[in-house]
JSON list of C-alpha atoms in Angstrom, two decimals:
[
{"chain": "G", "resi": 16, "resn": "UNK", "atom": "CA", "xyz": [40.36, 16.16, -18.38]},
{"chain": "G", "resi": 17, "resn": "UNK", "atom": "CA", "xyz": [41.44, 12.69, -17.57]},
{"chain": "G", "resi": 18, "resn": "UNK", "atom": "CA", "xyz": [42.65, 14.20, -13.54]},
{"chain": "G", "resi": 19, "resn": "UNK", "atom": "CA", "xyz": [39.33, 15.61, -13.63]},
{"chain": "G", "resi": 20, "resn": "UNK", "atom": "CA", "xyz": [37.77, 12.26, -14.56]},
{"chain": "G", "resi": 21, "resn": "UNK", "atom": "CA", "xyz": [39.65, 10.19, -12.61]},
{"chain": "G", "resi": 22, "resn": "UNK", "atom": "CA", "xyz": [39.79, 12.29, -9.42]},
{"chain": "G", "resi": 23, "resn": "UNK", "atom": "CA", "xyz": [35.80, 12.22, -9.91]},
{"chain": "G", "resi": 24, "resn": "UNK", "atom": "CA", "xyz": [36.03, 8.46, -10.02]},
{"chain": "G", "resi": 25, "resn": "UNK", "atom": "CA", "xyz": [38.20, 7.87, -6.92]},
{"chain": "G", "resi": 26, "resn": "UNK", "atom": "CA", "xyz": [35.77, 10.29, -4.92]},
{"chain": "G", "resi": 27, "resn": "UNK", "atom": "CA", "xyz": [33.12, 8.42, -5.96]},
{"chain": "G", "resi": 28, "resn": "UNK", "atom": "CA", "xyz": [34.78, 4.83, -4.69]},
{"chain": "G", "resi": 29, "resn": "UNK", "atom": "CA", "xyz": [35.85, 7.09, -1.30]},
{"chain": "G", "resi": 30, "resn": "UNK", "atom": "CA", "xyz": [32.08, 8.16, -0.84]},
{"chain": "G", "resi": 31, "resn": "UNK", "atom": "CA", "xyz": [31.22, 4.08, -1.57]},
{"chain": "G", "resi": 32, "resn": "UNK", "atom": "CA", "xyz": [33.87, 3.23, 0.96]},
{"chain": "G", "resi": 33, "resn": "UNK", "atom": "CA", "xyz": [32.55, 5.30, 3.73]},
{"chain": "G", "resi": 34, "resn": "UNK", "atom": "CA", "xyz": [28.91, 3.82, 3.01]},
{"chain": "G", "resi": 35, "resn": "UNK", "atom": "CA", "xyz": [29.76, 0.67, 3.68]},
{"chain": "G", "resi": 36, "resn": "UNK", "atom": "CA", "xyz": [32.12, 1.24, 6.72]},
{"chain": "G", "resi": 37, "resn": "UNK", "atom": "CA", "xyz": [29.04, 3.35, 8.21]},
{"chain": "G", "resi": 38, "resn": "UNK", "atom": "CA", "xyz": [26.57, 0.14, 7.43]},
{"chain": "G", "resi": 39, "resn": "UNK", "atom": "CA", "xyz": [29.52, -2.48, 9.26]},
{"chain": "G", "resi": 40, "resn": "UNK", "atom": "CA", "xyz": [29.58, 0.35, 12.13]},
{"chain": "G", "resi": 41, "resn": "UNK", "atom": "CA", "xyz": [26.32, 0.49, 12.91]},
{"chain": "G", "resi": 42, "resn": "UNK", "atom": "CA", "xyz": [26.18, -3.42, 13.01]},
{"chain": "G", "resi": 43, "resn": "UNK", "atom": "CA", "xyz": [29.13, -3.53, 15.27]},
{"chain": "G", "resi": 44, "resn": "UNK", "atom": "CA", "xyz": [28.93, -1.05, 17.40]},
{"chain": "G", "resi": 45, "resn": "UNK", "atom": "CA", "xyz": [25.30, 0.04, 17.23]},
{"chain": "G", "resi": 46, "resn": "UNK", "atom": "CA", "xyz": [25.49, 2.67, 20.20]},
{"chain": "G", "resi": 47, "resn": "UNK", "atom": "CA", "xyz": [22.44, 2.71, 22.39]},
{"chain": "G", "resi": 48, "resn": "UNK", "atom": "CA", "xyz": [19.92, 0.91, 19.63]},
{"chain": "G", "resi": 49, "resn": "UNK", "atom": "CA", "xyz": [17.77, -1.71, 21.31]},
{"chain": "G", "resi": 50, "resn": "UNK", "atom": "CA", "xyz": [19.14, -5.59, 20.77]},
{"chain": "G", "resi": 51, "resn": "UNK", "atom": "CA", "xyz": [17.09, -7.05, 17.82]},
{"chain": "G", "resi": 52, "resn": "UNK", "atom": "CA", "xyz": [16.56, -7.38, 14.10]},
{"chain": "G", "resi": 53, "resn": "UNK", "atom": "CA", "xyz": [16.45, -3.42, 12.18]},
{"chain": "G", "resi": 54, "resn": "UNK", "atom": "CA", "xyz": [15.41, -2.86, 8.78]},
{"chain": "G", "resi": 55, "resn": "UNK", "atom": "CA", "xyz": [18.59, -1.36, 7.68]},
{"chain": "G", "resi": 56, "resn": "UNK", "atom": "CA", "xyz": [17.74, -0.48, 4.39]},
{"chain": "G", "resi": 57, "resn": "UNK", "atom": "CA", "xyz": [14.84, -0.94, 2.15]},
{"chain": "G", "resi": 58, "resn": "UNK", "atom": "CA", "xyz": [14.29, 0.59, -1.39]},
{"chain": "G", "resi": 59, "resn": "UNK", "atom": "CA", "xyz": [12.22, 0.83, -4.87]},
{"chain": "G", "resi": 60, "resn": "UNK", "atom": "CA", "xyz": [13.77, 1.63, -8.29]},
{"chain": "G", "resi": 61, "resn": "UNK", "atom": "CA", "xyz": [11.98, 1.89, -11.28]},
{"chain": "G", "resi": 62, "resn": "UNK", "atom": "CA", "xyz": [12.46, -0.97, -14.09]},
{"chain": "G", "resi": 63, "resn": "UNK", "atom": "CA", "xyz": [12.75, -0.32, -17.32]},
{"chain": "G", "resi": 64, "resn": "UNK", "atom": "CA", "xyz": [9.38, -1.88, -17.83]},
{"chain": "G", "resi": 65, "resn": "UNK", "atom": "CA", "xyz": [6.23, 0.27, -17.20]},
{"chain": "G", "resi": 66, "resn": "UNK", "atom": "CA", "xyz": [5.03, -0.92, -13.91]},
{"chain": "G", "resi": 67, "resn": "UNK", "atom": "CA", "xyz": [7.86, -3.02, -13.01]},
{"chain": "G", "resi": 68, "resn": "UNK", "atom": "CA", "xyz": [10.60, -1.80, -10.09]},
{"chain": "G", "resi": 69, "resn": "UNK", "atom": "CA", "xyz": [12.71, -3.95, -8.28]},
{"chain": "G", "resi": 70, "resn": "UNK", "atom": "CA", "xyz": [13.51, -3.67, -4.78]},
{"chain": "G", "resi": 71, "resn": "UNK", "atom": "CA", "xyz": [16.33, -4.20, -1.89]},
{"chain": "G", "resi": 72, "resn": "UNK", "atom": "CA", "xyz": [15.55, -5.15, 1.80]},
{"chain": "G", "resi": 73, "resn": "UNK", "atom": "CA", "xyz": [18.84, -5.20, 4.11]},
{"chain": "G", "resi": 74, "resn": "UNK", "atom": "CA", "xyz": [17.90, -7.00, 7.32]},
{"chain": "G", "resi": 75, "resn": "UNK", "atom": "CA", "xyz": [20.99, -6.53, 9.90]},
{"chain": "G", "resi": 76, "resn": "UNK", "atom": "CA", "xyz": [20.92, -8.03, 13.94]},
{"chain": "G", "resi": 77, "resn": "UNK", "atom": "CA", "xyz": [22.21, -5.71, 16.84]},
{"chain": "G", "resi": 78, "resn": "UNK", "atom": "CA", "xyz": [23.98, -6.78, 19.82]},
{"chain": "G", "resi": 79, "resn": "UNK", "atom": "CA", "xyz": [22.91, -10.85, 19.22]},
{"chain": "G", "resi": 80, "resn": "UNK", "atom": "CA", "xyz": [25.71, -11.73, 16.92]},
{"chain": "G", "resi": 81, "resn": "UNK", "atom": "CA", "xyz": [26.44, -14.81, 18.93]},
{"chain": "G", "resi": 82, "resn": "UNK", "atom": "CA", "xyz": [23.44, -15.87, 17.56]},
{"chain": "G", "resi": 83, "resn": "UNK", "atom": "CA", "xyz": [21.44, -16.49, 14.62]},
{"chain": "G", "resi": 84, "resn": "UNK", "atom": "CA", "xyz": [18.55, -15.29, 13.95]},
{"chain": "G", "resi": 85, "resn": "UNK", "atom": "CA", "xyz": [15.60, -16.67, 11.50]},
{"chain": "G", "resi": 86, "resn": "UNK", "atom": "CA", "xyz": [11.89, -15.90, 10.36]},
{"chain": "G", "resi": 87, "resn": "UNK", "atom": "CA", "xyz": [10.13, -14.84, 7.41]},
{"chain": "G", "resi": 88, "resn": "UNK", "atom": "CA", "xyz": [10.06, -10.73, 6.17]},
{"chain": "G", "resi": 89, "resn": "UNK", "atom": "CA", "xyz": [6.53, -9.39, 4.59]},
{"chain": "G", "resi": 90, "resn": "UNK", "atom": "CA", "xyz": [6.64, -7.01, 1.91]},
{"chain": "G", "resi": 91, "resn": "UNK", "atom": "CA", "xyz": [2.91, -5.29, 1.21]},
{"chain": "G", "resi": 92, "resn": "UNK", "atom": "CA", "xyz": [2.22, -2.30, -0.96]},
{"chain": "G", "resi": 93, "resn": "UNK", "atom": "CA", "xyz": [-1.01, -0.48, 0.17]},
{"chain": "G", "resi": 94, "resn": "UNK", "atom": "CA", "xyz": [-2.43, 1.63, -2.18]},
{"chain": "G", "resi": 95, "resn": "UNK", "atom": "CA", "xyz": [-5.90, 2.86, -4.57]},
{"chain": "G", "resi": 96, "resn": "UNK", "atom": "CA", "xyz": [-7.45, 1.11, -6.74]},
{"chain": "G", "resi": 97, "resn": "UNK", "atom": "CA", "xyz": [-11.32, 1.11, -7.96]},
{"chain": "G", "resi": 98, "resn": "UNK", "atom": "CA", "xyz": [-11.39, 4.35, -5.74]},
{"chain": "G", "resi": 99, "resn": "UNK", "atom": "CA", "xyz": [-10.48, 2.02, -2.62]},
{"chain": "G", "resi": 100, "resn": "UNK", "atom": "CA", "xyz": [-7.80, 1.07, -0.65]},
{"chain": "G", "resi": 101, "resn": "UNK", "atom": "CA", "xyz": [-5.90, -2.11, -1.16]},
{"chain": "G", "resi": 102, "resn": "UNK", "atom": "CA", "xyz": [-3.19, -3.88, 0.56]},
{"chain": "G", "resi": 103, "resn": "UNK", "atom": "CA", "xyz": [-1.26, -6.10, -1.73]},
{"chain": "G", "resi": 104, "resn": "UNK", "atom": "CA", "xyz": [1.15, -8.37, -0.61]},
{"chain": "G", "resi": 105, "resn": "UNK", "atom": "CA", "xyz": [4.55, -9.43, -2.37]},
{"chain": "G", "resi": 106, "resn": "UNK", "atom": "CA", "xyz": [3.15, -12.91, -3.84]},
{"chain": "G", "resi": 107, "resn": "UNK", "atom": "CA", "xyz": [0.75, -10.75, -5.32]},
{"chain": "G", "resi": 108, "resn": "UNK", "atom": "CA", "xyz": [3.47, -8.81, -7.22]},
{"chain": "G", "resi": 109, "resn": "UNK", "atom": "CA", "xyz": [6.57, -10.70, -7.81]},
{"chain": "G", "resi": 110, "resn": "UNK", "atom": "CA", "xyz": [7.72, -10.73, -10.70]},
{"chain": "G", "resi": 111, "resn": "UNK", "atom": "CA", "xyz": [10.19, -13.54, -10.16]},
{"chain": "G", "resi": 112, "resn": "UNK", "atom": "CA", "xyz": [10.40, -16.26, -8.22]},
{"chain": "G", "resi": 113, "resn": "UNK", "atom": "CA", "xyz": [10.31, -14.95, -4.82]},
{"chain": "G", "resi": 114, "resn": "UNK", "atom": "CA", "xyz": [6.41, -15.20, -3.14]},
{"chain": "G", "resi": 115, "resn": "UNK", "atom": "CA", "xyz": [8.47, -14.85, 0.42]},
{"chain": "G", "resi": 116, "resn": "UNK", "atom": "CA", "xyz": [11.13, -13.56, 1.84]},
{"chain": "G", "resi": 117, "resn": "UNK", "atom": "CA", "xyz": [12.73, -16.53, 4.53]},
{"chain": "G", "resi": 118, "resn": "UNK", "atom": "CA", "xyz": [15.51, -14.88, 5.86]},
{"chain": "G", "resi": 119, "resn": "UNK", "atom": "CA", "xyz": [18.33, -16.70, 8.33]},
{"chain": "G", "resi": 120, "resn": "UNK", "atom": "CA", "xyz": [21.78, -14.53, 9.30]},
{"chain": "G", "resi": 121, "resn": "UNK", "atom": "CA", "xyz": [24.12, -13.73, 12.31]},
{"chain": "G", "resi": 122, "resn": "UNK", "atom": "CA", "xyz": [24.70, -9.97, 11.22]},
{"chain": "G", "resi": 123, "resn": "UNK", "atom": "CA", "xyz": [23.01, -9.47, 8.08]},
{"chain": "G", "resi": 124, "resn": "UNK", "atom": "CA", "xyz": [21.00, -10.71, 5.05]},
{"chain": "G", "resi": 125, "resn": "UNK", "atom": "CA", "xyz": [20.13, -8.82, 1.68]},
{"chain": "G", "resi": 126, "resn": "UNK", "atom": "CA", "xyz": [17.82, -9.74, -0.67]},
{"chain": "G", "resi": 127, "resn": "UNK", "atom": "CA", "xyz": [16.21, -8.24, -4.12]},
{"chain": "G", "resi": 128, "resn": "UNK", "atom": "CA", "xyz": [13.36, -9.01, -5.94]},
{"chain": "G", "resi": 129, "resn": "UNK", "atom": "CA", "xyz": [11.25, -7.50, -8.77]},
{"chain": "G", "resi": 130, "resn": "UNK", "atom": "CA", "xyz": [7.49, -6.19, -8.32]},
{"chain": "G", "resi": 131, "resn": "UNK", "atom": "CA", "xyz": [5.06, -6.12, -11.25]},
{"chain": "G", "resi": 132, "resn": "UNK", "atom": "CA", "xyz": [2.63, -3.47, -10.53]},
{"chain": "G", "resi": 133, "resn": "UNK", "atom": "CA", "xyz": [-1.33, -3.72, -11.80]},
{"chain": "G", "resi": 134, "resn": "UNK", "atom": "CA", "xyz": [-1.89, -0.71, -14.47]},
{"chain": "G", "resi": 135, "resn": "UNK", "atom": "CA", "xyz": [-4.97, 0.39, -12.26]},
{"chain": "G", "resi": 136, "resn": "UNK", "atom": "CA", "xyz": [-3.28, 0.03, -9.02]},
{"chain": "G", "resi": 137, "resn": "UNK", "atom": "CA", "xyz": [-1.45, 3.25, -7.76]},
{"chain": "G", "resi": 138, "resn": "UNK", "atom": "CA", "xyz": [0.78, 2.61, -4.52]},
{"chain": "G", "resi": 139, "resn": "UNK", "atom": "CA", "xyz": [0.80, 4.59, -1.60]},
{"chain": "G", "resi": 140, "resn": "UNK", "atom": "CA", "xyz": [3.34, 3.06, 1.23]},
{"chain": "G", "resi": 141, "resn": "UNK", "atom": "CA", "xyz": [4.98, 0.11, 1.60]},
{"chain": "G", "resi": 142, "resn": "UNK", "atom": "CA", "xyz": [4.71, -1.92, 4.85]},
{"chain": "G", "resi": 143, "resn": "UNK", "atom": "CA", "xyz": [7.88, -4.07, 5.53]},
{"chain": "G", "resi": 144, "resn": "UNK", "atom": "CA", "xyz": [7.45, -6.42, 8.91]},
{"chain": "G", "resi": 145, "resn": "UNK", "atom": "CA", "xyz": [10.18, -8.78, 9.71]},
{"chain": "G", "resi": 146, "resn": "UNK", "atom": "CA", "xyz": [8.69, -11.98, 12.42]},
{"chain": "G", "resi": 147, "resn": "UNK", "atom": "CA", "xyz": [11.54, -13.61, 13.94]},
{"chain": "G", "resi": 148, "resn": "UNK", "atom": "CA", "xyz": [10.36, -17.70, 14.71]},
{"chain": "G", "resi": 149, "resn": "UNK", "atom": "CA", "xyz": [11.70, -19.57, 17.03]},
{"chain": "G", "resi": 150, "resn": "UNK", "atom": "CA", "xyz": [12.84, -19.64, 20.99]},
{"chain": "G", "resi": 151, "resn": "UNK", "atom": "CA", "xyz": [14.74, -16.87, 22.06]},
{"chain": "G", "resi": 152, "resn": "UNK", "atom": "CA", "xyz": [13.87, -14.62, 18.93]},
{"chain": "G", "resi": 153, "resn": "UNK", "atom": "CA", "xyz": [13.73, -11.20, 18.62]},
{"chain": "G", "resi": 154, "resn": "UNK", "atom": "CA", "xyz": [10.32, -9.44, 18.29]},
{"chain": "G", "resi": 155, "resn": "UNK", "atom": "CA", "xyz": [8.50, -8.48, 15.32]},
{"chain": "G", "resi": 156, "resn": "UNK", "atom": "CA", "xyz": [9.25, -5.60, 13.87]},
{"chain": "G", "resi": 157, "resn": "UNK", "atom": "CA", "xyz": [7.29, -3.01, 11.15]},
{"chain": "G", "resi": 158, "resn": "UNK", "atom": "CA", "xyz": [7.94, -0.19, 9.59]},
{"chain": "G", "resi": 159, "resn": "UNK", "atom": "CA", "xyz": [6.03, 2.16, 6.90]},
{"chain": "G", "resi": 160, "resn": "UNK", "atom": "CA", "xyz": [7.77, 3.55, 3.91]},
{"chain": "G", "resi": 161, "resn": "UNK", "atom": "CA", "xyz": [6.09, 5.97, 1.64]},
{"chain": "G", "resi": 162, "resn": "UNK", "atom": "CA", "xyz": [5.93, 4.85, -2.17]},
{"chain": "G", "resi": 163, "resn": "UNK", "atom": "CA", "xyz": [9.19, 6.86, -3.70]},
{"chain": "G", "resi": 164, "resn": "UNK", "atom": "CA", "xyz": [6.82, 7.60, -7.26]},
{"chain": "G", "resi": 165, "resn": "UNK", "atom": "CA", "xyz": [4.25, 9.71, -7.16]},
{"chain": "G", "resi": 166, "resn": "UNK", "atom": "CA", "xyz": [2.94, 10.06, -10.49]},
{"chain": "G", "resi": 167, "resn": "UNK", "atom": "CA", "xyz": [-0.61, 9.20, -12.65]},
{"chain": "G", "resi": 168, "resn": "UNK", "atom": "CA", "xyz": [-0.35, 5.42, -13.15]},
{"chain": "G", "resi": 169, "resn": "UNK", "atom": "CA", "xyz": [0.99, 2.90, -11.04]},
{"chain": "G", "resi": 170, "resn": "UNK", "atom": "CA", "xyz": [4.23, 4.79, -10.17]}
]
């Protein structure tokens, strides 16, 4: 049982391993992808809390490495509430500190933050959209992602 569990284990860290070489990969040698900031990877997770979910934003740079790149990433959950749609934005909903997202990198940034979610509010999609500032920036970029939860309630 201990083989078992430990073979499971190191399969696990393998499968981590890969992950991550994929994610430097695709920074480094992004194939034909278009020079500019991507959302790499963005993601919700329920909190223990009713309501409450944290989420990750991965912001990486292709092909511009020699330089940096800065601007401010927008995080707004559209959704229904009083049988109408709403558009909430991330200072609406943080839980913690973090009304905006000011973001400055060479190949990457990461950043998490916690949402608190009205009880009468029930998401739909999220809207991430990164604006580069500054000469020589990369345009703005936007992307929809639907809500992961969908359930009676707000999630």
């Amino acid at each position: 049982l201990d083989i078992r569990d430990e073979f499971a284990r190191q399969q696990d860290e393998l499968f981590a391993l890969r992950k991550e070489l994929e994610f430097y990969h695709g920074i480094l040698s992004p194939g034909d992808a278009r020079p500019g900031v991507r959302i790499q990877n963005f993601q919700v997770e329920r909190s223990d809390e009713p309501g409450h979910f944290t989420y990750s934003l991965t912001l990486v740079q292709i092909k511009r490495n020699e330089n940096y790149v800065s601007g401010k990433a927008e995080i707004d959950i559209e959704g229904m509430q009083d049988d109408g749609l709403k558009m909430m934005t991330l200072a609406d909903l943080a839980s913690d500190d973090k009304k905006a997202i000011n973001f400055r990198f060479r190949y990457f940034q990461h950043f998490d933050g916690e949402l608190a979610l009205p009880a009468e509010f029930r998401p739909e999609r999220v809207r991430v959209r990164v604006k580069p500032r500054g000469k020589d920036q990369p345009e703005t970029i936007e992307q929809f992602i639907d809500w992961p939860y969908r359930e009676s309630g707000n999630g």
